[in-house]
Structure formats: C-alpha cells, structure tokens
Short mmCIF file of C-alpha atoms in Angstrom, two decimals:
data_model
loop_
_atom_site.label_atom_id
_atom_site.label_comp_id
_atom_site.label_asym_id
_atom_site.label_seq_id
_atom_site.Cartn_x
_atom_site.Cartn_y
_atom_site.Cartn_z
CA MET A 1 144.56 113.40 77.76
CA SER A 2 140.79 113.97 77.93
CA PHE A 3 138.08 112.31 75.93
CA GLY A 4 134.58 113.24 74.84
CA PRO A 5 133.35 113.66 71.25
CA LEU A 6 132.66 117.15 70.01
CA GLU A 7 129.80 118.19 67.76
CA PHE A 8 130.03 120.40 64.69
CA PRO A 9 128.44 123.83 65.23
CA SER A 10 125.67 122.99 62.75
CA SER A 11 124.89 119.62 64.29
CA SER A 12 121.65 119.29 66.20
CA GLN A 13 121.18 115.57 65.92
CA ALA A 14 120.92 113.38 68.97
CA THR A 15 123.05 110.28 68.85
CA SER A 16 123.30 107.04 70.72
CA THR A 17 126.31 104.83 71.15
CA ASN A 18 124.44 101.57 70.93
CA VAL A 19 121.20 100.38 69.44
CA SER A 20 119.38 100.04 72.72
CA ASN A 21 116.87 101.32 75.23
CA ALA A 22 119.15 100.31 78.08
CA GLU A 23 118.47 101.53 81.59
CA GLN A 24 121.20 103.27 83.52
CA LYS A 25 123.50 100.96 85.45
CA PHE A 26 126.86 101.15 87.16
CA SER A 27 129.63 98.82 86.06
CA PRO A 28 133.29 98.56 87.06
CA CYS A 29 136.20 98.43 84.65
CA PHE A 30 137.11 94.78 84.06
CA LEU A 31 140.76 95.44 84.92
CA CYS A 32 140.49 97.71 87.97
CA LYS A 33 138.02 99.13 90.50
CA ASP A 34 137.02 102.27 88.59
CA VAL A 35 133.22 102.43 88.18
CA TYR A 36 131.23 104.03 85.34
CA LEU A 37 127.57 104.84 84.77
CA PHE A 38 126.25 103.24 81.59
CA PRO A 39 125.29 104.16 78.97
CA HIS A 40 126.26 107.83 79.61
CA GLU A 41 129.86 107.11 80.58
CA GLN A 42 130.45 104.27 78.14
CA GLU A 43 132.89 106.22 75.98
CA LYS A 44 134.69 107.44 79.09
CA CYS A 45 135.06 103.83 80.23
CA LEU A 46 136.41 102.72 76.85
CA ALA A 47 138.87 105.62 76.87
CA HIS A 48 139.99 104.60 80.37
CA ILE A 49 140.54 101.00 79.28
CA PHE A 50 142.56 102.17 76.28
CA GLU A 51 144.58 104.81 78.12
CA LYS A 52 145.11 103.13 81.51
CA HIS A 53 145.31 99.47 80.48
CA GLN A 54 146.45 99.76 76.83
CA LEU A 55 143.55 97.56 75.72
CA VAL A 56 141.05 97.94 72.89
CA ILE A 57 137.73 96.09 72.76
CA SER A 58 137.07 95.21 69.14
CA ASP A 59 133.71 96.40 67.78
CA SER A 60 132.62 97.70 71.17
CA HIS A 61 129.94 99.79 69.45
CA LEU A 62 128.15 96.55 68.48
CA ILE A 63 127.95 95.21 72.04
CA THR A 64 124.48 96.25 73.21
CA ASP A 65 125.10 95.42 76.87
CA LEU A 66 128.68 96.43 77.57
CA PRO A 67 128.33 96.11 81.38
CA LYS A 68 127.42 92.43 80.97
CA TYR A 69 130.38 91.98 78.63
CA LEU A 70 132.76 93.68 81.08
CA SER A 71 131.42 91.59 83.96
CA PHE A 72 132.04 88.39 82.00
CA TRP A 73 135.64 89.30 81.22
CA LYS A 74 136.31 90.64 84.71
CA GLU A 75 135.66 87.14 86.07
CA LYS A 76 137.82 85.60 83.35
CA PHE A 77 140.75 87.93 83.98
CA GLN A 78 140.53 87.53 87.75
CA ALA A 79 140.57 83.75 87.39
CA ASN A 80 143.60 84.13 85.14
CA ASN A 81 145.48 86.48 87.49
CA GLY A 82 145.08 89.34 85.02
CA ASP A 83 147.19 87.76 82.27
CA LEU A 84 145.86 89.53 79.15
CA LYS A 85 148.07 87.67 76.70
CA GLU A 86 146.06 84.45 77.01
CA PHE A 87 142.94 86.08 75.56
CA CYS A 88 144.20 89.16 73.70
CA THR A 89 146.17 89.82 70.55
CA THR A 90 149.30 91.85 71.26
CA ILE A 91 150.32 94.70 68.96
CA LYS A 92 153.21 97.16 69.22
CA VAL A 93 152.66 100.89 68.73
CA ASP A 94 154.96 103.90 69.07
CA VAL A 95 153.46 106.28 71.65
CA LYS A 96 154.36 109.93 72.19
CA LYS A 97 153.64 111.09 75.75
CA ASP A 98 154.74 114.37 77.34
CA GLY A 99 156.93 115.03 74.30
CA VAL A 100 158.80 111.75 74.70
CA LEU A 101 158.52 109.06 72.02
CA MET A 102 158.21 105.58 73.50
CA LYS A 103 158.73 102.93 70.86
CA ASP A 104 157.19 99.47 70.65
CA GLN A 105 154.65 99.90 73.43
CA ASN A 106 152.40 96.88 73.91
CA PHE A 107 148.69 97.29 73.28
CA PHE A 108 146.11 94.53 73.58
CA LEU A 109 143.15 93.73 71.33
CA LEU A 110 140.21 91.78 72.77
CA SER A 111 138.10 90.41 69.93
CA ASP A 112 135.76 87.61 68.93
CA VAL A 113 138.70 85.69 67.47
CA VAL A 114 138.75 84.15 70.95
CA LYS A 115 136.04 81.52 71.41
CA GLU A 116 134.89 82.84 74.80
CA ASP A 117 134.60 86.36 73.45
CA LYS A 118 132.54 85.29 70.47
CA GLU A 119 130.20 83.28 72.68
CA ILE A 120 129.49 86.12 75.13
CA ARG A 121 128.91 88.57 72.27
CA GLU A 122 126.44 86.20 70.63
CA LYS A 123 124.64 85.61 73.92
CA ILE A 124 124.30 89.34 74.60
CA LYS A 125 123.07 89.94 71.07
CA GLN A 126 120.56 87.08 71.27
CA ASP A 127 119.23 88.14 74.67
CA ARG A 128 118.73 91.67 73.41
CA LEU A 129 117.02 90.50 70.22
CA GLU A 130 114.61 88.28 72.16
CA LYS A 131 113.56 91.19 74.39
CA VAL A 132 113.07 93.47 71.41
CA LEU A 133 111.03 90.88 69.49
CA GLN A 134 108.85 90.33 72.55
CA GLN A 135 108.27 94.08 72.78
CA GLN A 136 107.43 94.27 69.07
CA ASN A 137 105.02 91.34 69.35
CA GLU A 138 103.18 92.98 72.26
CA GLU A 139 102.83 96.18 70.25
CA ARG A 140 101.58 94.29 67.20
CA GLU A 141 98.96 92.28 69.12
CA ASP A 142 97.59 95.28 71.01
CA ASN A 143 94.20 96.01 69.42
CA LYS A 144 93.16 98.65 71.93
CA TYR A 145 95.61 101.28 70.79
CA SER A 146 94.35 104.80 70.19
CA HIS A 147 96.26 108.03 69.73
CA GLY A 148 95.48 111.46 68.39
CA CYS A 149 96.95 112.13 64.95
CA LEU A 150 100.04 114.32 65.02
CA PHE A 151 98.54 116.62 62.39
CA CYS A 152 94.74 116.51 62.30
CA ARG A 153 94.23 115.37 65.94
CA GLN A 154 91.78 112.68 64.86
CA ASP A 155 91.86 109.67 67.22
CA VAL A 156 93.26 106.77 65.22
CA GLY A 157 93.23 103.06 66.14
CA PRO A 158 92.69 100.32 67.09
CA SER A 159 96.26 99.30 66.20
CA ARG A 160 99.63 100.97 65.79
CA ALA A 161 99.69 99.79 62.18
CA GLU A 162 96.47 101.71 61.50
CA PHE A 163 97.93 104.81 63.13
CA LEU A 164 101.08 104.55 61.01
CA ASN A 165 99.08 103.98 57.83
CA HIS A 166 96.97 107.05 58.64
CA LEU A 167 100.08 109.21 58.98
CA SER A 168 101.36 107.89 55.67
CA SER A 169 98.19 108.00 53.57
CA GLN A 170 96.61 111.16 54.96
CA HIS A 171 99.64 113.30 55.82
CA ASN A 172 102.52 111.73 53.86
CA LEU A 173 104.58 111.23 57.03
CA GLN A 174 106.86 108.30 56.17
CA LEU A 175 108.25 106.41 59.16
CA GLY A 176 108.55 102.98 57.58
CA ARG A 177 106.43 99.84 57.50
CA PRO A 178 104.76 98.78 60.78
CA GLU A 179 106.53 95.40 60.87
CA LYS A 180 109.90 97.17 60.77
CA ILE A 181 109.31 99.36 63.85
CA VAL A 182 109.75 98.66 67.56
CA PHE A 183 109.34 100.87 70.66
CA PHE A 184 106.58 102.52 68.66
CA ASP A 185 105.13 104.64 71.47
CA LYS A 186 108.48 106.20 72.29
CA LEU A 187 109.11 107.03 68.63
CA ILE A 188 105.71 108.72 68.24
CA SER A 189 106.16 110.57 71.52
CA ILE A 190 109.51 111.98 70.36
CA ILE A 191 108.12 113.07 66.99
CA GLU A 192 105.06 114.59 68.66
CA GLU A 193 107.26 116.55 71.06
CA LYS A 194 109.34 117.93 68.19
CA LEU A 195 106.26 119.03 66.27
CA GLU A 196 104.84 120.71 69.37
CA LYS A 197 108.10 122.65 69.68
CA LEU A 198 107.72 123.60 66.00
CA GLN A 199 110.84 121.63 65.15
CA CYS A 200 111.40 119.79 61.87
CA ILE A 201 111.75 116.06 62.58
CA PHE A 202 114.38 115.62 59.85
CA CYS A 203 116.74 118.61 60.00
CA GLU A 204 115.61 119.66 63.52
CA LYS A 205 115.42 123.32 62.54
CA LEU A 206 113.09 125.41 64.75
CA PHE A 207 110.26 127.53 63.36
CA THR A 208 108.01 130.21 64.83
CA ASP A 209 104.79 129.16 63.13
CA ARG A 210 103.17 125.74 62.65
CA ASN A 211 102.08 126.49 59.08
CA VAL A 212 105.60 127.57 58.14
CA LEU A 213 106.94 124.34 59.66
CA LYS A 214 104.44 122.21 57.71
CA GLU A 215 105.30 124.01 54.47
CA HIS A 216 109.02 123.55 55.12
CA MET A 217 108.61 119.81 55.75
CA ARG A 218 106.47 119.45 52.62
CA LYS A 219 108.78 121.37 50.28
CA LYS A 220 112.02 119.89 51.62
CA GLY A 221 110.72 116.34 51.77
CA HIS A 222 111.32 116.35 55.52
CA LYS A 223 108.21 114.42 56.51
CA ARG A 224 110.47 111.65 57.75
CA VAL A 225 113.25 111.17 60.25
CA ASP A 226 116.87 111.38 59.17
CA PRO A 227 118.29 107.87 58.60
CA ASN A 228 121.77 109.24 59.34
CA ASN A 229 120.68 110.24 62.84
CA GLU A 230 121.77 107.25 64.92
CA PHE A 231 119.29 108.09 67.66
CA TYR A 232 116.52 106.60 65.54
CA ASP A 233 118.33 103.29 64.99
CA GLN A 234 116.74 101.94 68.17
CA PHE A 235 113.28 102.08 66.59
CA TYR A 236 114.02 99.88 63.56
CA ILE A 237 114.15 96.13 64.02
CA ILE A 238 116.83 95.48 61.40
CA ASN A 239 119.40 97.12 63.64
CA TYR A 240 118.90 94.39 66.25
CA TYR A 241 119.26 91.54 63.76
CA GLU A 242 122.36 92.88 62.05
CA PRO A 243 123.86 95.80 63.99
CA GLU A 244 127.19 95.33 62.24
CA ARG A 245 125.59 95.86 58.83
CA ARG A 246 124.13 99.19 59.91
CA TRP A 247 127.59 100.47 60.87
CA LYS A 248 129.13 99.26 57.62
CA GLU A 249 126.34 100.80 55.53
CA LYS A 250 126.87 104.19 57.16
CA LEU A 251 130.34 104.37 55.65
CA LYS A 252 129.49 102.78 52.34
CA PRO A 253 129.25 105.26 49.45
CA LYS A 254 126.18 105.15 47.25
CA GLU A 255 126.43 102.35 44.76
CA LYS A 256 125.33 102.66 41.19
CA ASP A 257 123.24 100.09 39.40
CA GLU A 258 124.26 98.40 36.15
CA GLU A 259 122.99 101.33 34.11
CA GLY A 260 125.05 103.77 36.17
CA GLU A 261 122.19 105.43 38.03
CA GLU A 262 122.19 105.87 41.77
CA GLU A 263 119.75 104.00 43.96
CA ASP A 264 116.52 105.63 45.12
CA GLU A 265 116.72 108.28 47.83
CA CYS A 266 115.87 106.06 50.79
CA ASP A 267 114.55 102.57 51.39
CA TRP A 268 112.42 103.31 54.41
CA GLY A 269 111.39 99.68 54.71
CA ASP A 270 114.90 98.48 55.49
CA TRP A 271 116.15 101.71 57.08
CA GLU A 272 119.67 101.29 55.84
CA GLU A 273 120.26 103.64 52.93
CA ASN A 274 122.76 106.36 53.67
CA CYS A 275 121.18 109.50 52.25
CA GLU A 276 122.51 113.03 51.96
CA VAL A 277 125.74 113.66 53.85
CA SER A 278 127.14 116.94 55.09
CA ILE A 279 130.94 117.15 54.90
CA VAL A 280 132.51 119.93 56.96
CA CYS A 281 135.67 121.69 55.75
CA LEU A 282 138.83 120.98 57.75
CA PHE A 283 139.54 124.68 58.26
CA CYS A 284 136.20 126.51 58.38
CA GLU A 285 132.51 125.79 58.97
CA SER A 286 131.61 125.47 55.28
CA THR A 287 129.72 122.26 54.49
CA PHE A 288 129.27 120.39 51.22
CA ASN A 289 127.42 117.30 50.01
CA GLN A 290 130.03 116.12 47.52
CA TRP A 291 133.64 115.08 48.12
CA LYS A 292 134.90 116.80 44.97
CA THR A 293 133.19 120.04 45.97
CA ILE A 294 134.82 120.17 49.39
CA GLU A 295 138.23 119.32 47.89
CA ASP A 296 137.80 122.19 45.41
CA HIS A 297 136.76 124.49 48.26
CA MET A 298 139.83 123.68 50.37
CA ARG A 299 142.11 124.03 47.36
CA GLU A 300 140.67 127.37 46.21
CA THR A 301 139.81 128.97 49.57
CA HIS A 302 142.55 127.61 51.81
CA GLN A 303 145.20 126.62 49.24
CA PHE A 304 145.21 123.14 50.76
CA ASP A 305 145.30 120.23 48.32
CA TYR A 306 144.06 117.31 50.39
CA SER A 307 144.43 114.58 47.75
CA GLY A 308 147.84 115.86 46.70
CA SER A 309 149.04 116.20 50.29
CA THR A 310 147.92 112.70 51.28
CA LYS A 311 149.06 110.90 48.13
CA GLY A 312 150.65 107.60 49.13
CA MET A 313 149.24 107.72 52.68
CA ASP A 314 147.30 104.72 53.93
CA PHE A 315 143.84 104.91 55.49
CA TYR A 316 145.01 105.03 59.10
CA ASP A 317 147.57 107.78 58.55
CA GLN A 318 144.88 109.89 56.89
CA VAL A 319 142.54 109.29 59.83
CA LYS A 320 145.19 110.53 62.27
CA LEU A 321 145.97 113.54 60.08
CA VAL A 322 142.31 114.58 59.78
CA ASN A 323 141.65 114.16 63.50
CA TYR A 324 144.80 116.14 64.32
CA ILE A 325 143.76 119.02 62.04
CA ARG A 326 140.23 118.96 63.46
CA ARG A 327 141.57 119.14 67.01
CA GLN A 328 144.00 121.97 66.26
CA ILE A 329 141.36 124.06 64.49
CA HIS A 330 138.91 123.45 67.34
CA LEU A 331 141.55 124.70 69.80
CA SER A 332 142.42 127.64 67.49
CA ARG A 333 146.01 126.43 67.20
CA CYS A 334 148.12 126.44 64.04
CA ILE A 335 148.52 123.00 62.48
CA MET A 336 152.19 123.71 61.69
CA CYS A 337 153.70 125.81 64.50
CA ASP A 338 151.06 125.16 67.21
CA GLU A 339 150.72 128.91 67.84
CA SER A 340 147.47 129.74 69.63
CA LYS A 341 145.04 132.42 68.42
CA GLU A 342 141.96 133.95 70.02
CA THR A 343 139.61 133.19 67.12
CA ASN A 344 139.48 130.91 64.11
CA VAL A 345 139.44 133.98 61.86
CA SER A 346 142.77 135.18 63.24
CA LEU A 347 144.06 131.60 63.10
CA LEU A 348 143.27 131.29 59.38
CA GLN A 349 144.83 134.69 58.77
CA HIS A 350 148.00 133.55 60.55
CA MET A 351 148.20 130.28 58.62
CA ASN A 352 147.66 132.11 55.33
CA GLU A 353 150.32 134.73 56.04
CA GLU A 354 152.85 132.20 57.32
CA LYS A 355 152.01 129.70 54.56
CA HIS A 356 151.17 127.12 57.21
CA LEU A 357 148.20 125.66 55.33
CA VAL A 358 150.28 122.68 54.30
CA LEU A 359 150.76 119.09 55.40
CA PRO A 360 152.16 119.17 58.97
CA PRO A 361 155.24 117.09 59.85
CA LYS A 362 154.30 113.49 60.53
CA ALA A 363 155.68 113.66 64.07
CA MET A 364 152.92 116.13 64.98
CA TRP A 365 149.98 113.91 64.05
CA ASP A 366 151.32 110.35 63.98
CA GLN A 367 150.20 109.63 67.55
CA PRO A 368 147.72 107.02 68.88
CA GLN A 369 145.34 109.60 70.36
CA TYR A 370 144.50 110.85 66.88
CA PHE A 371 142.87 107.55 66.02
CA PHE A 372 139.94 108.94 68.02
CA PRO A 373 137.64 111.18 65.95
CA THR A 374 137.50 114.76 67.19
CA TYR A 375 133.88 115.17 66.11
CA GLU A 376 130.98 112.76 66.19
CA ASN A 377 129.65 111.69 62.80
CA ASP A 378 132.50 113.32 60.90
CA ALA A 379 131.47 112.59 57.32
CA PHE A 380 134.92 113.68 56.12
CA LEU A 381 136.36 110.47 57.60
CA SER A 382 133.92 108.29 55.68
CA GLN A 383 135.24 109.72 52.38
CA ILE A 384 138.85 108.69 53.02
CA GLU A 385 140.34 106.15 50.65
CA ASP A 386 143.48 104.10 51.25
CA ASP A 387 146.15 105.45 48.89
CA ALA A 388 148.92 103.10 50.05
CA SER A 389 149.93 100.16 47.91
CA ASP A 390 149.53 97.48 50.53
CA CYS A 391 148.85 96.85 54.20
CA ASP A 392 149.26 93.37 55.60
CA ASN A 393 149.05 93.77 59.36
CA SER A 394 145.48 92.56 59.90
CA ASP A 395 145.71 92.66 63.70
CA LEU A 396 146.80 96.29 63.64
CA GLU A 397 144.12 97.15 61.11
CA GLU A 398 141.42 95.67 63.30
CA ALA A 399 142.68 97.47 66.39
CA LEU A 400 143.00 100.81 64.69
CA THR A 401 139.64 100.46 63.01
CA GLU A 402 138.09 100.00 66.43
CA ILE A 403 140.07 102.81 68.01
CA ASN A 404 139.12 105.19 65.25
CA LYS A 405 135.51 104.01 65.36
CA ILE A 406 134.76 105.27 61.90
CA THR A 407 131.49 103.87 62.88
CA GLN A 408 131.08 107.56 63.77
CA GLU A 409 130.26 107.36 67.36
CA GLY A 410 133.82 107.45 68.55
CA LEU A 411 135.99 108.90 71.25
CA SER A 412 138.04 112.06 70.92
CA THR A 413 141.14 113.43 72.50
#
C-alpha cells in the first residue's frame, strides 16, 4: 500500500499540511527507528504509523510541530515499555489485506482525551503562537519599511500597513487588514513573483500579457488570494489562535441569515469564509459549483444516481465509497469488475456497455485504506451527509474522522 495525495488535473493550488513556517527537520517515528524529514514527509510518517503500528494520531493536522509531539510520546512509550493501551483508545476494525479478510484487528487512537496528550498539544500550540505574535509585533513596529508597489512601482512606506493600504485604496488589491496578517514580507514576495510570471494570484492561471492579466483580475474579482488555498493560511493570524476552527469552517456549508440570504462573498478581515467551491465529477473531469448540479450531471451523463445509491449509508461508508471510486478511476480500472483500460475514455465506454456504472459491492470498498482521500481538497467529500439513522460509536467516529482527514489535506492509498 502506498500513500501520497493526488491532485485533480485542474488543480494548481499549493497546499500546506500545517499552518506553519517550520524549518526542515528530521524526526524518528515514536514507535520505531524509522526517520522522516518534516514537513515534507509528514504524511508519509503518519501513513507509516497507521500502517505499521496500527495507530492514529487524532487531529494530527492541528499539531503545528509534529516532531516535538512525536519526541514527547517516544519518551513516554519507551518509559512504558511500548504499552500503547495505557495511553490510547483501542478500536476494532475489519481489515482486508492481500485478499484475506482479517476481522477485529486492533487499532489505537492517541488523542487529547489523555491528560498528557492534551498538555503537550497546548504547549506546542502556545509556543507557536508566541513566536508568531512576536514576528507580527516586529513587523508592526518597523517604521523603516519601504517596498515598490506591485502595480505602479511607487515606493511605499514607512510601514507595512501603509503599503497594504496603498494596494487596497489605489489598486483594489484586497489582502485583509494589516493587524490580521503575519509573515508579511513572504506573502508580498509570493504575490510579486506570481505577478511577474503573469499569473493570477487567485486562480493561478497564466497569461501572456500583463494588461490581459490585469483585466482578467479586475473582471473576475481576482485581486485577492483564494481563501480555499491552504497555503495562504500561514499568513493570517486567526489560524494560529484557532487552527481547529479553520478546518471546521472549510467543511461548513454556507449558512443563510434569518431572511434566507447567503452571507457576503468573503470576510477578508477574519479570513474564514469558505467561498466558491469546485466539485469534480466521480467519473470524469467535469467540475461544478453546486451539489445539485453535479448530482444531475452524474445521473444524466453517467446514469449514476449518487443519492439513490447511497441512501441509508452513514458518513464513513460514503467516504470509503467515494475514495474507492476516485482511486479506481485514477487507475483506469472498472469500479465493478476491476478490469483495467488504457484510457479513461475507454474505461467509461466499458462501464457504460457493461452497465457497471452502479454501486459496487460493499466488499470492494469497505476497507480501511479508503478512509484516506485519493485527492487533496476533494470538495465532493465535504458535501457528504450522513444518511444513516444513528451512530453511537464515538471512539470509532473520532478515529475515522482523523484517518479520512476531511480536513482536506489527507493521505491517500
């Protein structure tokens, strides 16, 4: 089993696993001697811990210094002779490996339910916040700042706030309020580099002419960065105060006010509104902004009724089903008979002719590895609703939520 999140063909966004500017560092697994380079091999390390040691770290995406966390628990486990049961919740899961179904396999969940775990998480979070606030304070008190405008090349200063206000008032470039931004110089450098490459800072589309780029950004309202692009989370201070809220908000559908109207497009001050989403079809590269539209598309184009097929299925079963279909389509393999084709076009033709565009048998997708999203930032997963009547196993829910990482920065098989 190999891990590593895929990207949709249309995706050009850079992403980051954690809200951080962390330097590269090596850290060993806390249960063996395997060593990983962070942050680049963080997902590989988490996959190793899950696959080799049958352990899941709850909310690992919210731990901004995972090496420090692993080091803490490595000492704890060594002092405890490696007995995981003292600190971890035990859950039983049926695992299918090499075609053989192994029932009631033990998996472990390490979470902040344990006092020691909660304390180390809070300490890591607080240490990180203090460093970020110190950085922000230094930027705010620097009154010798000067930088050429990204558009008119006028030197603007003597503060970063003045520079930001100039971009907003003179060129309508909206990056948020000065007091909400940190690592300012890096943010401006990244935006400047994109503009020099004639690349839109929102959709990241490339252009051949600067005037065409400016007109595109003006007409499309793209004089801002995309709030759904996790790479930019590191530049907004709210993500260091409440990183868990950012991840919850990314999955939260737009709420309507008392009069039934949707909220404004984006609250750039708080940097938390989830704006336009792009949902990719399960079977082709078509994308849509509305859930109903993509359901209609799959029903009419592929004769696949998603809501009808998943009626009565709980959230976690739907997650596994979607990730299974994504993986099969990516590999150009039929979701029903597993027959391999050279192209996706021939695959769709095969599934149409054989009437294989239907719900696959549960045995094919009801496997732990399909808790891992096949694609990063798969907006399809965020639209899933639990259609089962009840689900009482809170420990299992927490473990599977973490494994699936609908926080959209997850692992994949």
